[in-house]
Short mmCIF file of the C-alpha atoms (twelve columns), coordinates in Angstrom:
data_MODEL
# 
_entry.id   MODEL 
# 
loop_
_atom_site.group_PDB 
_atom_site.id 
_atom_site.type_symbol 
_atom_site.label_atom_id 
_atom_site.label_alt_id 
_atom_site.label_comp_id 
_atom_site.label_asym_id 
_atom_site.label_seq_id 
_atom_site.Cartn_x 
_atom_site.Cartn_y 
_atom_site.Cartn_z 
_atom_site.pdbx_PDB_model_num 
ATOM 1   C CA . MET A 1   0.000   0.000  0.000  1 
ATOM 2   C CA . LYS A 2   1.374   3.400  -0.948 1 
ATOM 3   C CA . LYS A 3   1.091   6.043  1.760  1 
ATOM 4   C CA . ALA A 4   1.373   9.797  1.805  1 
ATOM 5   C CA . LEU A 5   1.991   12.358 4.499  1 
ATOM 6   C CA . LEU A 6   -0.006  15.535 3.952  1 
ATOM 7   C CA . THR A 7   1.397   18.401 5.964  1 
ATOM 8   C CA . ILE A 8   0.202   21.825 6.986  1 
ATOM 9   C CA . PHE A 9   2.823   23.946 8.652  1 
ATOM 10  C CA . ALA A 10  1.200   25.618 11.610 1 
ATOM 11  C CA . LEU A 11  -1.846  27.186 10.242 1 
ATOM 12  C CA . ALA A 12  -1.994  25.742 6.789  1 
ATOM 13  C CA . PHE A 13  -4.781  23.431 5.742  1 
ATOM 14  C CA . VAL A 14  -4.426  20.322 3.697  1 
ATOM 15  C CA . ALA A 15  -6.426  17.839 1.701  1 
ATOM 16  C CA . GLY A 16  -5.467  15.218 -0.848 1 
ATOM 17  C CA . VAL A 17  -5.031  11.550 -1.642 1 
ATOM 18  C CA . ALA A 18  -2.279  9.053  -1.094 1 
ATOM 19  C CA . GLY A 19  -1.767  7.661  -4.572 1 
ATOM 20  C CA . PRO A 20  -3.240  5.183  -7.021 1 
ATOM 21  C CA . SER A 21  -3.297  2.231  -4.637 1 
ATOM 22  C CA . PHE A 22  -5.063  3.020  -1.385 1 
ATOM 23  C CA . ALA A 23  -5.994  -0.365 0.019  1 
ATOM 24  C CA . ASP A 24  -6.219  -3.995 -0.873 1 
ATOM 25  C CA . ALA A 25  -9.367  -6.126 -1.087 1 
ATOM 26  C CA . SER A 26  -9.940  -6.043 2.678  1 
ATOM 27  C CA . ARG A 27  -10.534 -2.266 2.707  1 
ATOM 28  C CA . ASP A 28  -12.140 -0.345 -0.134 1 
ATOM 29  C CA . TYR A 29  -11.845 3.205  1.219  1 
ATOM 30  C CA . ILE A 30  -9.074  5.682  2.037  1 
ATOM 31  C CA . SER A 31  -8.342  6.125  5.735  1 
ATOM 32  C CA . ILE A 32  -7.234  9.599  6.866  1 
ATOM 33  C CA . VAL A 33  -6.284  10.800 10.362 1 
ATOM 34  C CA . GLY A 34  -4.665  13.892 11.847 1 
ATOM 35  C CA . SER A 35  -5.119  17.533 12.719 1 
ATOM 36  C CA . SER A 36  -8.403  18.780 14.158 1 
ATOM 37  C CA . THR A 37  -7.677  22.169 12.590 1 
ATOM 38  C CA . VAL A 38  -7.482  20.601 9.147  1 
ATOM 39  C CA . TYR A 39  -10.485 18.341 9.752  1 
ATOM 40  C CA . PRO A 40  -13.219 20.722 8.449  1 
ATOM 41  C CA . PHE A 41  -11.333 21.277 5.186  1 
ATOM 42  C CA . ALA A 42  -10.463 17.612 4.788  1 
ATOM 43  C CA . THR A 43  -14.073 16.488 5.221  1 
ATOM 44  C CA . VAL A 44  -15.213 18.811 2.433  1 
ATOM 45  C CA . VAL A 45  -12.532 17.465 0.105  1 
ATOM 46  C CA . ALA A 46  -13.378 13.879 1.080  1 
ATOM 47  C CA . GLU A 47  -17.070 14.407 0.298  1 
ATOM 48  C CA . ARG A 48  -16.273 15.901 -3.092 1 
ATOM 49  C CA . PHE A 49  -13.815 13.107 -3.808 1 
ATOM 50  C CA . GLY A 50  -16.469 10.523 -3.036 1 
ATOM 51  C CA . LYS A 51  -19.002 12.221 -5.309 1 
ATOM 52  C CA . SER A 52  -16.689 12.816 -8.255 1 
ATOM 53  C CA . THR A 53  -14.758 9.513  -8.443 1 
ATOM 54  C CA . LYS A 54  -15.541 5.812  -8.481 1 
ATOM 55  C CA . PHE A 55  -14.049 5.452  -4.996 1 
ATOM 56  C CA . LYS A 56  -15.919 5.577  -1.707 1 
ATOM 57  C CA . THR A 57  -15.800 8.712  0.409  1 
ATOM 58  C CA . PRO A 58  -12.641 8.576  2.556  1 
ATOM 59  C CA . LYS A 59  -13.006 7.997  6.274  1 
ATOM 60  C CA . ILE A 60  -11.518 10.885 8.279  1 
ATOM 61  C CA . GLU A 61  -10.728 10.929 12.006 1 
ATOM 62  C CA . SER A 62  -9.725  13.975 14.049 1 
ATOM 63  C CA . THR A 63  -6.837  12.657 16.145 1 
ATOM 64  C CA . GLY A 64  -4.621  15.724 16.369 1 
ATOM 65  C CA . SER A 65  -1.386  16.131 14.434 1 
ATOM 66  C CA . GLY A 66  0.687   14.158 16.937 1 
ATOM 67  C CA . GLY A 67  -1.880  11.391 17.173 1 
ATOM 68  C CA . GLY A 68  -2.069  11.238 13.399 1 
ATOM 69  C CA . HIS A 69  1.681   10.891 13.002 1 
ATOM 70  C CA . LYS A 70  1.693   8.110  15.597 1 
ATOM 71  C CA . LEU A 71  -1.009  6.126  13.813 1 
ATOM 72  C CA . PHE A 72  0.369   6.822  10.344 1 
ATOM 73  C CA . GLY A 73  3.936   5.879  11.234 1 
ATOM 74  C CA . ALA A 74  3.057   2.597  12.967 1 
ATOM 75  C CA . GLY A 75  3.246   0.495  9.805  1 
ATOM 76  C CA . VAL A 76  1.952   -0.408 6.365  1 
ATOM 77  C CA . GLY A 77  -1.296  -2.290 5.864  1 
ATOM 78  C CA . VAL A 78  -5.049  -1.882 5.985  1 
ATOM 79  C CA . GLN A 79  -4.990  -1.586 9.765  1 
ATOM 80  C CA . HIS A 80  -3.059  1.693  9.410  1 
ATOM 81  C CA . PRO A 81  -4.195  5.020  7.874  1 
ATOM 82  C CA . ASP A 82  -3.168  5.957  4.349  1 
ATOM 83  C CA . ILE A 83  -2.874  9.689  4.921  1 
ATOM 84  C CA . THR A 84  -2.279  11.972 7.878  1 
ATOM 85  C CA . ASN A 85  -3.075  15.687 8.011  1 
ATOM 86  C CA . SER A 86  -0.812  17.856 10.118 1 
ATOM 87  C CA . SER A 87  -0.720  21.468 11.256 1 
ATOM 88  C CA . ARG A 88  3.036   21.237 11.721 1 
ATOM 89  C CA . ARG A 89  5.917   19.572 9.944  1 
ATOM 90  C CA . ILE A 90  6.695   15.980 10.849 1 
ATOM 91  C CA . LYS A 91  9.260   15.663 13.634 1 
ATOM 92  C CA . LYS A 92  12.566  13.902 13.050 1 
ATOM 93  C CA . SER A 93  11.622  11.125 15.488 1 
ATOM 94  C CA . GLU A 94  8.263   10.591 13.745 1 
ATOM 95  C CA . PHE A 95  9.918   10.513 10.333 1 
ATOM 96  C CA . GLU A 96  12.512  7.989  11.479 1 
ATOM 97  C CA . LYS A 97  9.882   5.748  13.041 1 
ATOM 98  C CA . ALA A 98  7.753   5.765  9.907  1 
ATOM 99  C CA . THR A 99  10.740  5.067  7.667  1 
ATOM 100 C CA . LYS A 100 11.857  2.223  9.911  1 
ATOM 101 C CA . ASN A 101 8.381   0.714  9.595  1 
ATOM 102 C CA . GLY A 102 8.643   0.634  5.824  1 
ATOM 103 C CA . ILE A 103 6.691   3.786  4.979  1 
ATOM 104 C CA . ARG A 104 7.787   5.942  2.058  1 
ATOM 105 C CA . ILE A 105 6.701   9.419  3.023  1 
ATOM 106 C CA . VAL A 106 5.380   11.881 0.459  1 
ATOM 107 C CA . GLU A 107 4.875   15.414 1.794  1 
ATOM 108 C CA . VAL A 108 2.258   17.615 0.137  1 
ATOM 109 C CA . LYS A 109 1.886   21.222 1.267  1 
ATOM 110 C CA . ILE A 110 -1.530  22.577 0.403  1 
ATOM 111 C CA . GLY A 111 -2.523  25.911 1.912  1 
ATOM 112 C CA . TYR A 112 -2.975  28.208 4.865  1 
ATOM 113 C CA . ASP A 113 -5.229  28.586 7.860  1 
ATOM 114 C CA . GLY A 114 -4.893  30.684 10.984 1 
ATOM 115 C CA . ILE A 115 -4.891  30.403 14.758 1 
ATOM 116 C CA . VAL A 116 -7.275  32.636 16.655 1 
ATOM 117 C CA . VAL A 117 -7.768  33.610 20.262 1 
ATOM 118 C CA . ALA A 118 -11.491 34.171 20.684 1 
ATOM 119 C CA . ASN A 119 -14.252 34.691 23.225 1 
ATOM 120 C CA . SER A 120 -18.029 34.871 23.402 1 
ATOM 121 C CA . LYS A 121 -19.865 37.756 21.776 1 
ATOM 122 C CA . GLN A 122 -21.658 38.148 25.090 1 
ATOM 123 C CA . ALA A 123 -18.473 39.804 26.385 1 
ATOM 124 C CA . ALA A 124 -16.244 42.601 25.098 1 
ATOM 125 C CA . PRO A 125 -13.457 41.551 22.718 1 
ATOM 126 C CA . PHE A 126 -10.028 41.162 24.283 1 
ATOM 127 C CA . LYS A 127 -7.097  43.348 23.254 1 
ATOM 128 C CA . LEU A 128 -3.983  41.375 24.075 1 
ATOM 129 C CA . THR A 129 -0.292  41.282 23.287 1 
ATOM 130 C CA . ARG A 130 1.755   38.145 22.882 1 
ATOM 131 C CA . ARG A 131 3.575   39.205 26.046 1 
ATOM 132 C CA . ASP A 132 0.213   39.136 27.868 1 
ATOM 133 C CA . LEU A 133 -0.493  35.641 26.566 1 
ATOM 134 C CA . PHE A 134 2.930   34.359 27.573 1 
ATOM 135 C CA . LEU A 135 2.595   35.739 31.097 1 
ATOM 136 C CA . ALA A 136 -0.950  34.405 31.418 1 
ATOM 137 C CA . LEU A 137 -0.263  30.878 30.173 1 
ATOM 138 C CA . ALA A 138 3.369   29.931 30.836 1 
ATOM 139 C CA . LYS A 139 4.011   27.552 33.712 1 
ATOM 140 C CA . THR A 140 7.060   29.555 34.771 1 
ATOM 141 C CA . VAL A 141 7.426   33.315 34.261 1 
ATOM 142 C CA . PRO A 142 10.005  36.017 34.990 1 
ATOM 143 C CA . SER A 143 10.097  36.879 38.668 1 
ATOM 144 C CA . THR A 144 8.211   39.954 39.812 1 
ATOM 145 C CA . ASP A 145 11.473  41.245 41.371 1 
ATOM 146 C CA . ASN A 146 12.468  42.173 37.789 1 
ATOM 147 C CA . ILE A 147 15.935  40.682 38.197 1 
ATOM 148 C CA . ALA A 148 17.092  39.221 34.880 1 
ATOM 149 C CA . GLY A 149 17.297  35.438 35.015 1 
ATOM 150 C CA . ASN A 150 15.017  35.024 38.012 1 
ATOM 151 C CA . THR A 151 11.810  33.030 37.470 1 
ATOM 152 C CA . GLN A 152 8.865   31.873 39.534 1 
ATOM 153 C CA . PRO A 153 5.818   29.607 39.171 1 
ATOM 154 C CA . ASN A 154 3.082   31.567 37.400 1 
ATOM 155 C CA . PRO A 155 1.341   33.655 40.109 1 
ATOM 156 C CA . TYR A 156 -1.201  35.416 37.892 1 
ATOM 157 C CA . LYS A 157 -4.846  34.660 38.595 1 
ATOM 158 C CA . THR A 158 -6.632  37.337 36.565 1 
ATOM 159 C CA . TRP A 159 -5.944  39.142 33.306 1 
ATOM 160 C CA . LYS A 160 -5.608  42.364 35.306 1 
ATOM 161 C CA . ASP A 161 -2.755  40.747 37.259 1 
ATOM 162 C CA . VAL A 162 -0.960  40.255 33.946 1 
ATOM 163 C CA . ASN A 163 -1.646  43.730 32.597 1 
ATOM 164 C CA . PRO A 164 -3.465  46.509 34.535 1 
ATOM 165 C CA . SER A 165 -5.251  47.555 31.333 1 
ATOM 166 C CA . LEU A 166 -6.965  44.168 31.007 1 
ATOM 167 C CA . PRO A 167 -10.244 43.085 32.689 1 
ATOM 168 C CA . ASP A 168 -10.302 41.896 36.272 1 
ATOM 169 C CA . VAL A 169 -11.439 38.472 35.075 1 
ATOM 170 C CA . LYS A 170 -10.089 35.058 36.006 1 
ATOM 171 C CA . ILE A 171 -7.656  33.630 33.469 1 
ATOM 172 C CA . GLU A 172 -9.409  30.704 31.820 1 
ATOM 173 C CA . VAL A 173 -8.221  29.614 28.393 1 
ATOM 174 C CA . LEU A 174 -9.412  26.526 26.560 1 
ATOM 175 C CA . GLY A 175 -7.001  25.151 24.014 1 
ATOM 176 C CA . PRO A 176 -5.464  22.163 22.275 1 
ATOM 177 C CA . PRO A 177 -3.487  19.397 24.018 1 
ATOM 178 C CA . PRO A 178 0.247   18.655 23.525 1 
ATOM 179 C CA . THR A 179 -0.567  16.211 20.692 1 
ATOM 180 C CA . SER A 180 -1.972  19.066 18.620 1 
ATOM 181 C CA . GLY A 181 -0.026  20.795 15.861 1 
ATOM 182 C CA . THR A 182 -2.081  23.899 16.605 1 
ATOM 183 C CA . ARG A 183 -0.655  23.828 20.136 1 
ATOM 184 C CA . ASP A 184 2.875   23.508 18.712 1 
ATOM 185 C CA . ALA A 185 2.213   26.479 16.463 1 
ATOM 186 C CA . PHE A 186 0.767   28.563 19.290 1 
ATOM 187 C CA . VAL A 187 3.722   28.103 21.624 1 
ATOM 188 C CA . GLU A 188 6.158   28.874 18.815 1 
ATOM 189 C CA . LEU A 189 4.353   31.852 17.267 1 
ATOM 190 C CA . VAL A 190 2.863   33.362 20.396 1 
ATOM 191 C CA . MET A 191 4.526   32.115 23.571 1 
ATOM 192 C CA . GLU A 192 8.062   32.439 22.218 1 
ATOM 193 C CA . ALA A 193 7.409   35.885 20.774 1 
ATOM 194 C CA . GLY A 194 5.861   37.030 24.051 1 
ATOM 195 C CA . ALA A 195 8.716   35.646 26.109 1 
ATOM 196 C CA . GLU A 196 11.267  37.396 23.936 1 
ATOM 197 C CA . GLU A 197 9.880   40.725 25.093 1 
ATOM 198 C CA . PHE A 198 12.193  40.018 28.019 1 
ATOM 199 C CA . GLY A 199 15.717  40.594 26.729 1 
ATOM 200 C CA . TRP A 200 17.365  37.947 28.874 1 
ATOM 201 C CA . ILE A 201 14.955  35.273 27.624 1 
ATOM 202 C CA . LYS A 202 15.638  36.262 24.016 1 
ATOM 203 C CA . ALA A 203 19.372  35.955 24.680 1 
ATOM 204 C CA . MET A 204 18.780  32.509 26.195 1 
ATOM 205 C CA . ALA A 205 17.647  31.243 22.775 1 
ATOM 206 C CA . LYS A 206 21.286  31.437 21.660 1 
ATOM 207 C CA . THR A 207 23.020  30.417 24.869 1 
ATOM 208 C CA . ASP A 208 20.779  27.613 26.179 1 
ATOM 209 C CA . LYS A 209 18.181  26.488 23.629 1 
ATOM 210 C CA . LYS A 210 16.884  23.666 25.837 1 
ATOM 211 C CA . ALA A 211 16.191  25.958 28.796 1 
ATOM 212 C CA . TYR A 212 14.718  28.548 26.451 1 
ATOM 213 C CA . LYS A 213 12.205  26.080 25.022 1 
ATOM 214 C CA . ALA A 214 11.339  24.726 28.461 1 
ATOM 215 C CA . LEU A 215 10.514  28.243 29.641 1 
ATOM 216 C CA . CYS A 216 8.656   29.378 26.521 1 
ATOM 217 C CA . HIS A 217 6.805   26.181 25.580 1 
ATOM 218 C CA . THR A 218 5.651   24.809 28.934 1 
ATOM 219 C CA . VAL A 219 2.030   25.728 29.606 1 
ATOM 220 C CA . ARG A 220 0.723   26.061 33.157 1 
ATOM 221 C CA . GLU A 221 -1.179  23.137 34.689 1 
ATOM 222 C CA . ASP A 222 -3.047  24.812 37.540 1 
ATOM 223 C CA . GLY A 223 -6.398  25.153 35.786 1 
ATOM 224 C CA . ALA A 224 -5.878  28.472 34.015 1 
ATOM 225 C CA . TYR A 225 -5.241  26.606 30.763 1 
ATOM 226 C CA . ILE A 226 -7.746  23.852 30.054 1 
ATOM 227 C CA . GLU A 227 -6.926  21.175 27.496 1 
ATOM 228 C CA . ALA A 228 -10.081 20.673 25.460 1 
ATOM 229 C CA . GLY A 229 -8.924  17.663 23.476 1 
ATOM 230 C CA . GLU A 230 -8.932  17.445 19.688 1 
ATOM 231 C CA . ASN A 231 -12.385 18.947 19.348 1 
ATOM 232 C CA . ASP A 232 -12.439 22.628 18.426 1 
ATOM 233 C CA . ASN A 233 -16.236 22.624 18.173 1 
ATOM 234 C CA . LEU A 234 -16.314 21.758 21.873 1 
ATOM 235 C CA . ILE A 235 -14.220 24.847 22.640 1 
ATOM 236 C CA . VAL A 236 -16.684 27.005 20.713 1 
ATOM 237 C CA . GLN A 237 -19.574 25.536 22.734 1 
ATOM 238 C CA . LYS A 238 -17.780 26.170 26.023 1 
ATOM 239 C CA . LEU A 239 -17.031 29.782 25.076 1 
ATOM 240 C CA . GLU A 240 -20.696 30.331 24.363 1 
ATOM 241 C CA . ALA A 241 -21.531 28.938 27.811 1 
ATOM 242 C CA . ASN A 242 -18.808 30.892 29.627 1 
ATOM 243 C CA . PRO A 243 -18.373 34.508 28.420 1 
ATOM 244 C CA . ASP A 244 -15.330 34.992 30.683 1 
ATOM 245 C CA . ALA A 245 -13.274 32.282 28.959 1 
ATOM 246 C CA . LEU A 246 -10.980 32.499 25.936 1 
ATOM 247 C CA . GLY A 247 -10.330 29.777 23.407 1 
ATOM 248 C CA . ILE A 248 -7.483  28.910 21.027 1 
ATOM 249 C CA . PHE A 249 -8.303  27.115 17.766 1 
ATOM 250 C CA . GLY A 250 -8.178  27.270 13.979 1 
ATOM 251 C CA . PHE A 251 -9.613  30.257 12.118 1 
ATOM 252 C CA . SER A 252 -12.158 28.106 10.290 1 
ATOM 253 C CA . PHE A 253 -14.013 27.466 13.565 1 
ATOM 254 C CA . LEU A 254 -14.266 31.211 14.173 1 
ATOM 255 C CA . ASP A 255 -15.438 31.755 10.613 1 
ATOM 256 C CA . GLN A 256 -18.168 29.136 11.042 1 
ATOM 257 C CA . ASN A 257 -19.427 30.613 14.334 1 
ATOM 258 C CA . THR A 258 -19.297 34.396 13.936 1 
ATOM 259 C CA . ASP A 259 -22.797 34.645 15.384 1 
ATOM 260 C CA . LYS A 260 -21.524 33.267 18.695 1 
ATOM 261 C CA . ILE A 261 -17.839 34.162 19.104 1 
ATOM 262 C CA . GLN A 262 -15.382 36.889 18.149 1 
ATOM 263 C CA . GLY A 263 -11.650 37.037 17.555 1 
ATOM 264 C CA . SER A 264 -9.387  38.906 19.962 1 
ATOM 265 C CA . PHE A 265 -7.127  41.759 18.887 1 
ATOM 266 C CA . ILE A 266 -3.494  40.700 19.222 1 
ATOM 267 C CA . ASP A 267 -0.850  43.421 19.496 1 
ATOM 268 C CA . LEU A 268 -3.672  45.780 18.417 1 
ATOM 269 C CA . THR A 269 -3.134  44.794 14.802 1 
ATOM 270 C CA . PHE A 270 -4.357  41.346 13.811 1 
ATOM 271 C CA . ARG A 271 -6.929  38.963 15.165 1 
ATOM 272 C CA . LEU A 272 -5.019  35.875 14.087 1 
ATOM 273 C CA . PHE A 273 -1.506  34.565 13.626 1 
ATOM 274 C CA . PHE A 274 -0.138  33.421 10.295 1 
ATOM 275 C CA . ARG A 275 2.914   31.473 9.392  1 
ATOM 276 C CA . GLY A 276 4.157   31.002 5.859  1 
ATOM 277 C CA . ILE A 277 5.358   27.745 4.410  1 
# 
């Protein structure tokens, strides 16, 4: 069975097919797994594929980018998916595992999507900076004594604690789990950029990359950040039920629910983050 890896770099969307031979006689459909951010786009493509070809409509599962790579790279055969969608590039370890298991990887880059920070339309839109988001969501933050190099467990309980210009509202952000490519993109595009507002952290990127990533990429686990699984529709529903909460997910879910939720202003310029391929 020929297999293909379809990749979206943080924020791109993808859809496609694996090749001319998708399965043997024991499975007569294409099996696709991967990113929840890509899922809405992939389902549309799958439906059109099923209607316009002699093949059955592909089966698509939203497993998250990391979960998709794990399933895809486990081996060749009808018990394994033919295609995986990803909102980040495949990691070296995932590539090596797949290759070792006899998979010839074909990478297809398709398009772009965005990451949004959003909240319910029942509340005022947030105006945040990436520095605000880093301080609100990082597990460890620069110490309040303002001495370069000193850190402390995140003490901030409300958005006002982070920035006096923000609402006196409890920090509650629903977002993707560590298996999600959208989460990988968020910590790289937002958390890192926010952390680098502190000069000594920016310098750390060159002197101690491991410590730098640990500080910038590790999200707090005290309840302020809530992992909502690989189901962005669930985040939208929870935002509608809780006007004080914020959510992190793909732009398509904001676009589909503009009657219920609104994007936040980030750095007073854009409401979403983009990353080119």
